[in-house]
Tab-separated table of C-alpha atoms in Angstrom:
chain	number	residue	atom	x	y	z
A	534	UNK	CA	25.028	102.315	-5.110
A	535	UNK	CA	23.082	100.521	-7.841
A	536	UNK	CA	26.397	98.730	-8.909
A	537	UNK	CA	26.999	97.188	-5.413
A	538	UNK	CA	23.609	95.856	-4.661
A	539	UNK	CA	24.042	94.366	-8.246
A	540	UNK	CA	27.213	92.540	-7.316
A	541	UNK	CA	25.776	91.277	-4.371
A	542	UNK	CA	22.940	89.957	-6.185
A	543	UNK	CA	25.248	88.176	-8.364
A	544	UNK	CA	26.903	86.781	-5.407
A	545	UNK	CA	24.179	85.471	-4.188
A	546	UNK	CA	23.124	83.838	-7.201
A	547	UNK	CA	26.933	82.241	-7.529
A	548	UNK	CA	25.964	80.701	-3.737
A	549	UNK	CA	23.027	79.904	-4.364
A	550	UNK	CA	23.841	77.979	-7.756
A	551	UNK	CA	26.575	76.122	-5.474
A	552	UNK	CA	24.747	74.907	-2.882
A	553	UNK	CA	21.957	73.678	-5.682
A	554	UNK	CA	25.032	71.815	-7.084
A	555	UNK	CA	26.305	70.100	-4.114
A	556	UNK	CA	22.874	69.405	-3.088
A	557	UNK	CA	21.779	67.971	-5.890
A	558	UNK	CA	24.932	66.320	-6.801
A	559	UNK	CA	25.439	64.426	-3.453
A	560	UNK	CA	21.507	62.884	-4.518
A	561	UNK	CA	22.362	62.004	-7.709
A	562	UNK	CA	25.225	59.494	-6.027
A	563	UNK	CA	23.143	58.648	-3.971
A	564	UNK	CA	20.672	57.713	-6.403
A	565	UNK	CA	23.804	55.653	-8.152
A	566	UNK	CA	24.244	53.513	-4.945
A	567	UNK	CA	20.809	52.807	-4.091
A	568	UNK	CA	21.944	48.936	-4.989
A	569	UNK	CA	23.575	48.480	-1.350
A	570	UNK	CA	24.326	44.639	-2.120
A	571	UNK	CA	25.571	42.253	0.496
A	572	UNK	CA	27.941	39.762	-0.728
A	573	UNK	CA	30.319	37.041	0.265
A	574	UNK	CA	34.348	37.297	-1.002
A	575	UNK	CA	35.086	34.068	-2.447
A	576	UNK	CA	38.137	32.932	-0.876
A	577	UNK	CA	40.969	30.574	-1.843
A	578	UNK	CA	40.174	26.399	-2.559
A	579	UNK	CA	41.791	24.504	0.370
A	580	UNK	CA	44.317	22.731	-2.009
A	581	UNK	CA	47.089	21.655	0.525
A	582	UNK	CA	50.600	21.387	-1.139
A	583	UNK	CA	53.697	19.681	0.177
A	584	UNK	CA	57.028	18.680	-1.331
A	585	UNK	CA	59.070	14.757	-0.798
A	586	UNK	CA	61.586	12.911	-2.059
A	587	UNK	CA	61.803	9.390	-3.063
A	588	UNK	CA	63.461	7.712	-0.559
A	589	UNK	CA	63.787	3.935	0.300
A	590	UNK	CA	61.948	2.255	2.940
A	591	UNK	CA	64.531	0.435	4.365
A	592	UNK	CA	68.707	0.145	3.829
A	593	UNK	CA	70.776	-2.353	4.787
A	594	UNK	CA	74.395	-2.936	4.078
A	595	UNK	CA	75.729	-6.113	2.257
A	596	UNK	CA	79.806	-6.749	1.376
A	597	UNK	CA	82.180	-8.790	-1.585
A	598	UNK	CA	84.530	-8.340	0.734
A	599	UNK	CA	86.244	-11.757	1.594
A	600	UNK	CA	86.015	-12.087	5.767
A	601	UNK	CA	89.634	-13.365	6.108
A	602	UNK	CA	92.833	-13.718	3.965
A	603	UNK	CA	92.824	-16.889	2.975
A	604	UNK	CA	88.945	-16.847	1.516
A	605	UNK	CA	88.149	-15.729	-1.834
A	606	UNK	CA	85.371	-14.042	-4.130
A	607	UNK	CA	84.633	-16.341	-6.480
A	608	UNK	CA	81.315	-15.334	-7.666
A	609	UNK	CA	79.013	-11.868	-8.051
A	610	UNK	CA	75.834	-12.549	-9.113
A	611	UNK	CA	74.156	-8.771	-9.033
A	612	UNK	CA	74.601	-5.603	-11.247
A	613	UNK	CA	74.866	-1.765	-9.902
A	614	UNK	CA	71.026	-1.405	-10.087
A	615	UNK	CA	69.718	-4.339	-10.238
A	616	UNK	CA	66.376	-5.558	-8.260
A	617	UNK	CA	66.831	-8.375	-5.831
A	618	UNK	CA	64.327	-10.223	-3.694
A	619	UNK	CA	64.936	-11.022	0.409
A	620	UNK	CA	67.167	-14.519	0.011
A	621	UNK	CA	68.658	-13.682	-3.767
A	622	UNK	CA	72.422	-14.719	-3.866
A	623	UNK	CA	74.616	-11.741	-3.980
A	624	UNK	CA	77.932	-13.216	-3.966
A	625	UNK	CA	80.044	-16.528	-3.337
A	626	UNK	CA	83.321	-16.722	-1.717
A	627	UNK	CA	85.424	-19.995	-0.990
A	628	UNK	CA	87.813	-20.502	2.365
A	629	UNK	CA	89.742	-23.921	1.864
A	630	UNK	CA	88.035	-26.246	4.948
A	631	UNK	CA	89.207	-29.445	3.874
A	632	UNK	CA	91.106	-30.412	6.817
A	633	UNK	CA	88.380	-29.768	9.122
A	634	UNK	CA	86.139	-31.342	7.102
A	635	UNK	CA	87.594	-34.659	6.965
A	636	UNK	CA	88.458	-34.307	10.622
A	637	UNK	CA	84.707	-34.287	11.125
A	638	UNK	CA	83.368	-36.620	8.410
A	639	UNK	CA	85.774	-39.082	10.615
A	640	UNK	CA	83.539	-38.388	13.992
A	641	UNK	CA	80.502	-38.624	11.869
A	642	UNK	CA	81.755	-42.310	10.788
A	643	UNK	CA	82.779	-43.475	14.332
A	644	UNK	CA	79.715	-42.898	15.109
A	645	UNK	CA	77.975	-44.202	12.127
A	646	UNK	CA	79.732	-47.281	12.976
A	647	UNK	CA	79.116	-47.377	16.732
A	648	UNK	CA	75.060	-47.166	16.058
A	649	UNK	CA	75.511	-49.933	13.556
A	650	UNK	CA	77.205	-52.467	15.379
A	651	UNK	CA	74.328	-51.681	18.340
A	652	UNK	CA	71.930	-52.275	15.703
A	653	UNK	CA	73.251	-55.926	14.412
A	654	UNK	CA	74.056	-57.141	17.838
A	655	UNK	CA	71.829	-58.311	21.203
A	656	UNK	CA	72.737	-56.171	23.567
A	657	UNK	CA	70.877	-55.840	26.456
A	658	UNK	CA	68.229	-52.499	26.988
A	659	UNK	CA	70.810	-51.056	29.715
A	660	UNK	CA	73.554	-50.603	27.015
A	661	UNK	CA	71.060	-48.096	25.117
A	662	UNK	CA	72.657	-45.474	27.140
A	663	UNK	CA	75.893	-45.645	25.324
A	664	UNK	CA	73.327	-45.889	22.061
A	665	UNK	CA	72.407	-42.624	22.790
A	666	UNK	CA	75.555	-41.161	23.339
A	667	UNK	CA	76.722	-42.259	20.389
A	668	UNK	CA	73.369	-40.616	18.701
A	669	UNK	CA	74.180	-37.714	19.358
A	670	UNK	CA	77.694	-37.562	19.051
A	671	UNK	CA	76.413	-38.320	15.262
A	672	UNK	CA	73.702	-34.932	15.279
A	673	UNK	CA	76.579	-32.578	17.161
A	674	UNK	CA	79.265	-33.850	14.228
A	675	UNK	CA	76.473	-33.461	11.524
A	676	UNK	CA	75.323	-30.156	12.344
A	677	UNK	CA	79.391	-29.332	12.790
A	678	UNK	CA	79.658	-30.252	9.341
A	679	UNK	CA	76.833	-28.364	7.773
A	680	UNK	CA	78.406	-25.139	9.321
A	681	UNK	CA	82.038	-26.278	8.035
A	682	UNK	CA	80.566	-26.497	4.678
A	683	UNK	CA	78.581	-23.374	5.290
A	684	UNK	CA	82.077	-21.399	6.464
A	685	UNK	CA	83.871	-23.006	3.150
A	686	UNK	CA	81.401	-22.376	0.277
A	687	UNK	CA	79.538	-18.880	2.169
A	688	UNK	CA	77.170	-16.877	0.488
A	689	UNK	CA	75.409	-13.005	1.029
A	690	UNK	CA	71.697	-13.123	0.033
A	691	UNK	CA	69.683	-10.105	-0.115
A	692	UNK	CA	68.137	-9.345	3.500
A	693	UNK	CA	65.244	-7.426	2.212
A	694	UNK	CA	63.539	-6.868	-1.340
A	695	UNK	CA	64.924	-3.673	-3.181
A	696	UNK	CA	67.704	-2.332	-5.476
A	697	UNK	CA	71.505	-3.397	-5.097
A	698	UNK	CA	73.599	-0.652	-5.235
A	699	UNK	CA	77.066	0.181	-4.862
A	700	UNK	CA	78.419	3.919	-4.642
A	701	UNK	CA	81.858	5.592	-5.399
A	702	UNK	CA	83.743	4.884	-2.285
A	703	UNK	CA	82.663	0.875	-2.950
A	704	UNK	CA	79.591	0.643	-0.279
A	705	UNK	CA	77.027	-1.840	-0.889
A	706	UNK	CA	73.632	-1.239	0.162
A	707	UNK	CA	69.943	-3.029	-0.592
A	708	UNK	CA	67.773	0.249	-0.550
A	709	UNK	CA	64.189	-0.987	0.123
A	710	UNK	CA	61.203	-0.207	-2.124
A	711	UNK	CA	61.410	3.368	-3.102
A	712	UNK	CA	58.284	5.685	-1.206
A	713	UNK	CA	58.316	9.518	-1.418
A	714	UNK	CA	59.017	10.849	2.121
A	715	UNK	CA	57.907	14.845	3.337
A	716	UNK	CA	57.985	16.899	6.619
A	717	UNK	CA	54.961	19.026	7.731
A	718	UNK	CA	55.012	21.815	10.354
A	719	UNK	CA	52.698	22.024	13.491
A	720	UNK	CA	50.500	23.957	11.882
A	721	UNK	CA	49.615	22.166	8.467
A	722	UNK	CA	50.112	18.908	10.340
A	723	UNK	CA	45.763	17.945	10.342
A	724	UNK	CA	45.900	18.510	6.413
A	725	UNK	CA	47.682	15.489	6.141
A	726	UNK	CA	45.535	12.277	7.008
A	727	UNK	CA	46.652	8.617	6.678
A	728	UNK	CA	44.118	6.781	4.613
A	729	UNK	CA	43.531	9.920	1.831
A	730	UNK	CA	44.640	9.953	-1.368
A	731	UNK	CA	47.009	12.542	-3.272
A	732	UNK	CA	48.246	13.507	-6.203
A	733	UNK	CA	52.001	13.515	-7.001
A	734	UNK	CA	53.424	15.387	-9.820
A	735	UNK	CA	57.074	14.325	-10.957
A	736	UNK	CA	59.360	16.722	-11.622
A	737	UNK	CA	58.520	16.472	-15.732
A	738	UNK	CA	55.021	17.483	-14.601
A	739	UNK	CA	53.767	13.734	-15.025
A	740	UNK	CA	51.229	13.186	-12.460
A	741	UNK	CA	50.655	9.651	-10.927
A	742	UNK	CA	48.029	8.419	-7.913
A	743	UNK	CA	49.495	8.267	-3.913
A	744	UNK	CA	48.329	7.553	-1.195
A	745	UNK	CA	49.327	8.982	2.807
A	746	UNK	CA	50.736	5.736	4.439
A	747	UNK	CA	52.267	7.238	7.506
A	748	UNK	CA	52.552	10.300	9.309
A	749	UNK	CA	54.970	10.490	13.003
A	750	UNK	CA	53.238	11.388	15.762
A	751	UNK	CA	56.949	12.022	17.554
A	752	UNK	CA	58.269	15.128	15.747
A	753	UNK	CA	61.801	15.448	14.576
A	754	UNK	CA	62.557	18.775	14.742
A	755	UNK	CA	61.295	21.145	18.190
A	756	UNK	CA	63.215	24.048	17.175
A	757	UNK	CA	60.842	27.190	17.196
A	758	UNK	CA	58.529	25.064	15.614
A	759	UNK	CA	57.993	21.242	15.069
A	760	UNK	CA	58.213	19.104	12.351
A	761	UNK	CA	57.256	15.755	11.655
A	762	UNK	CA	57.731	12.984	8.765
A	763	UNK	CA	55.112	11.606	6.461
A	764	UNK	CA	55.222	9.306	4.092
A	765	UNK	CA	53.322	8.656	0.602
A	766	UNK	CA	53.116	5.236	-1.521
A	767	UNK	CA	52.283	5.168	-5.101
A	768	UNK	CA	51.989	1.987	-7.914
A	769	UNK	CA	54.599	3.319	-10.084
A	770	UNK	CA	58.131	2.635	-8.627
A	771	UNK	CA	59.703	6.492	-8.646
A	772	UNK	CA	63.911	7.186	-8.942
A	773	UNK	CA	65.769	7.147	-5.668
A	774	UNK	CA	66.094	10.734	-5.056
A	775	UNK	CA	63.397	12.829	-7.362
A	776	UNK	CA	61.950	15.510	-6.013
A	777	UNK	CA	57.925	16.159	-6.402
A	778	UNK	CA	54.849	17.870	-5.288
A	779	UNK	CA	52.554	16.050	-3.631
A	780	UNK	CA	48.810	17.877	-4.141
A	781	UNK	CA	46.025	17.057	-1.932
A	782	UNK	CA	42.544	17.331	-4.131
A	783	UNK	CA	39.838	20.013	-2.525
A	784	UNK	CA	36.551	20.425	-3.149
A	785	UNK	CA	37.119	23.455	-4.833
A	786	UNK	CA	36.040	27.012	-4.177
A	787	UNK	CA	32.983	26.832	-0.930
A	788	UNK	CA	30.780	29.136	-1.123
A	789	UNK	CA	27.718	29.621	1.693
A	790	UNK	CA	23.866	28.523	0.352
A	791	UNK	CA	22.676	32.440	0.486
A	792	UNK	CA	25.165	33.071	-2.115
A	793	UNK	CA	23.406	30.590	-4.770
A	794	UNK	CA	20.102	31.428	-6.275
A	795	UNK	CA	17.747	29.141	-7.955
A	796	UNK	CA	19.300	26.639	-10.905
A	797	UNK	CA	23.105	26.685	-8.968
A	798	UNK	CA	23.305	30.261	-10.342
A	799	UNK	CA	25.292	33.073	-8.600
A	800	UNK	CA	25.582	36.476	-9.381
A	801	UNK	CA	29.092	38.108	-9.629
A	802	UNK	CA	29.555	42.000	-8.683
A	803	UNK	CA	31.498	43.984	-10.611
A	804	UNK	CA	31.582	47.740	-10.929
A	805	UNK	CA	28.358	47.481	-8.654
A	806	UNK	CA	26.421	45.634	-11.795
A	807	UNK	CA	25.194	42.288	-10.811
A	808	UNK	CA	26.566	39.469	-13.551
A	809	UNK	CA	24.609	36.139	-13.778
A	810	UNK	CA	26.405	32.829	-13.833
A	811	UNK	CA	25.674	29.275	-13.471
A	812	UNK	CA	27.932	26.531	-12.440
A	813	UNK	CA	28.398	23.616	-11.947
A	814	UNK	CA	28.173	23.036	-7.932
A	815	UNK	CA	28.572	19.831	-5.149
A	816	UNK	CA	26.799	20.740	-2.115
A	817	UNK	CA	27.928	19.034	1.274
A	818	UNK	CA	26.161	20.774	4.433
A	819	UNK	CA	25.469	23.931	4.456
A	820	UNK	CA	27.802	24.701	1.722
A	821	UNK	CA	28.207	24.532	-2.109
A	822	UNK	CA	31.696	23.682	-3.482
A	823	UNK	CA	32.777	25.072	-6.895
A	824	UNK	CA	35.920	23.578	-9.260
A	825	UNK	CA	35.803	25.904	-12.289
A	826	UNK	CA	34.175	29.355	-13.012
A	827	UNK	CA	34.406	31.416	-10.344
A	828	UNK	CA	38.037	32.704	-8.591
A	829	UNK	CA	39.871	33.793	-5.617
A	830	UNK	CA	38.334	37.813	-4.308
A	831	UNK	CA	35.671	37.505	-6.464
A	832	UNK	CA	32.288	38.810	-4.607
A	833	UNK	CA	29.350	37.289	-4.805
A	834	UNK	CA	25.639	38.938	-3.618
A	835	UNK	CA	24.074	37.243	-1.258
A	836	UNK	CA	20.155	36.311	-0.876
């Protein structure tokens, strides 16, 4: 009898000493999270990428082809490659006109002639109708003329400024001046502003100043979702067909004002230990914007 009311002293003891345990246990955590902090995630920068391609701004087709068999190329005066200017001479091609020509040059002297002898003689004011006929039998055989000549020695000029170049099947193009072209989606399509500047990396990871010249308000694609075209100038003339990223400049990282304490200082949390930093901060509103020092999930505690 002894022995039994000794092990159920002992068992009682054992409970007892549990329940201290989880009693006192469940205080001590609580005693380790009396810091209940509030704080604010720090989310991503609003950085806005998008991808183009150098493209030209115009194309339009020019030919050394001779327009008939009996003219001939005579001249090229452009390389594969070469910049032109609107008016350059591309090429010259001769068409034998003579006949023509002289036929003409013959009206043009009857004329001549006919005005002359009007001139040198005293004919009376009513005869200054045939005067005028003649006058301008003399401007219609004139301008004939120019275009005969025109027809015999003919030229191509560039249409536009740009690049003269001629691919592997032997088409002849002027590409226009060379601008980086993109497509947005509906949904990124108010990151993209005309006006704002961006920042275009090349392909080598060169970066070089742009600027948004032109966005469609029309889009081009309505399947599931709609796309439009923008474009982007820069300075520096870019290859026909590179591909680059075109980088829109944030502010950096925003953060709300309860989340900055005096001297642009925040306070990081990490393993529930607050962590003092200061940075360097732009505030706009009700907000402070942060380049450098701080990253994406990190929490800050608030005021």
């Amino acid at each position: 009898m002894k022995k039994i009311k000794i092990a159920i002293w002992g068992i009682n003891v054992v409970l007892i000493a549990v329940i201290l345990f989880l009693v006192l246990g469940n205080g001590f955590k609580n005693n380790d999270n009396k810091n209940d902090y509030s704080t604010y995630t720090v989310q991503r920068d609003n950085t806005n990428y998008f991808n183009g391609i150098v493209q030209e701004t115009d194309k339009k087709v020019v030919s050394d082809e001779p327009k008939s068999q009996d003219e001939t190329l005579v001249a090229t005066h452009v390389t594969n490659g070469q910049r032109v200017t609107k008016g350059q001479v591309l090429f010259s091609f001769y068409k034998d006109m003579s006949s023509d020509i002289n036929s003409v040059n013959a009206e043009i002297h009857q004329a001549q002639l006919a005005i002359q002898e009007y001139n040198s003689s005293d004919k009376k004011t009513d005869d200054q109708i045939e005067l005028s006929k003649n006058q301008e039998m003399l401007s219609e055989a004139q301008a004939k003329l120019a275009k005969l000549n025109q027809a015999q020695n003919r030229q191509v000029t560039a249409p536009i400024d740009g690049t003269y170049y001629k691919d592997d099947t032997g088409r002849e193009f002027i590409y226009g001046a060379p601008v980086i072209q993109g497509n947005v989606n509906e949904y990124s399509l108010d990151k993209i502003k005309v006006g704002d500047d961006v920042t275009v990396v090349e392909n080598d990871g060169t970066k070089i100043s742009g600027n948004y010249e032109q966005k469609d308000s029309i889009p081009y694609s309505t399947h599931n979702v709609s796309y439009y075209h923008f474009r982007v100038s820069t300075e520096e003339k870019l290859p026909y067909g590179m591909h680059v990223q075109l980088k829109t400049e944030s502010d950096g990282y925003k953060i709300p004002e309860s989340a900055v304490w005096s001297g642009d200082t925040v306070y990081l949390l990490k393993n529930n230990k607050k962590h003092k930093r200061t940075l360097a901060m732009t505030k706009k509103g009700h907000y402070y914007y942060v380049m450098d020092g701080i990253k994406t999930g990190d929490k800050l505690v608030l005021k």
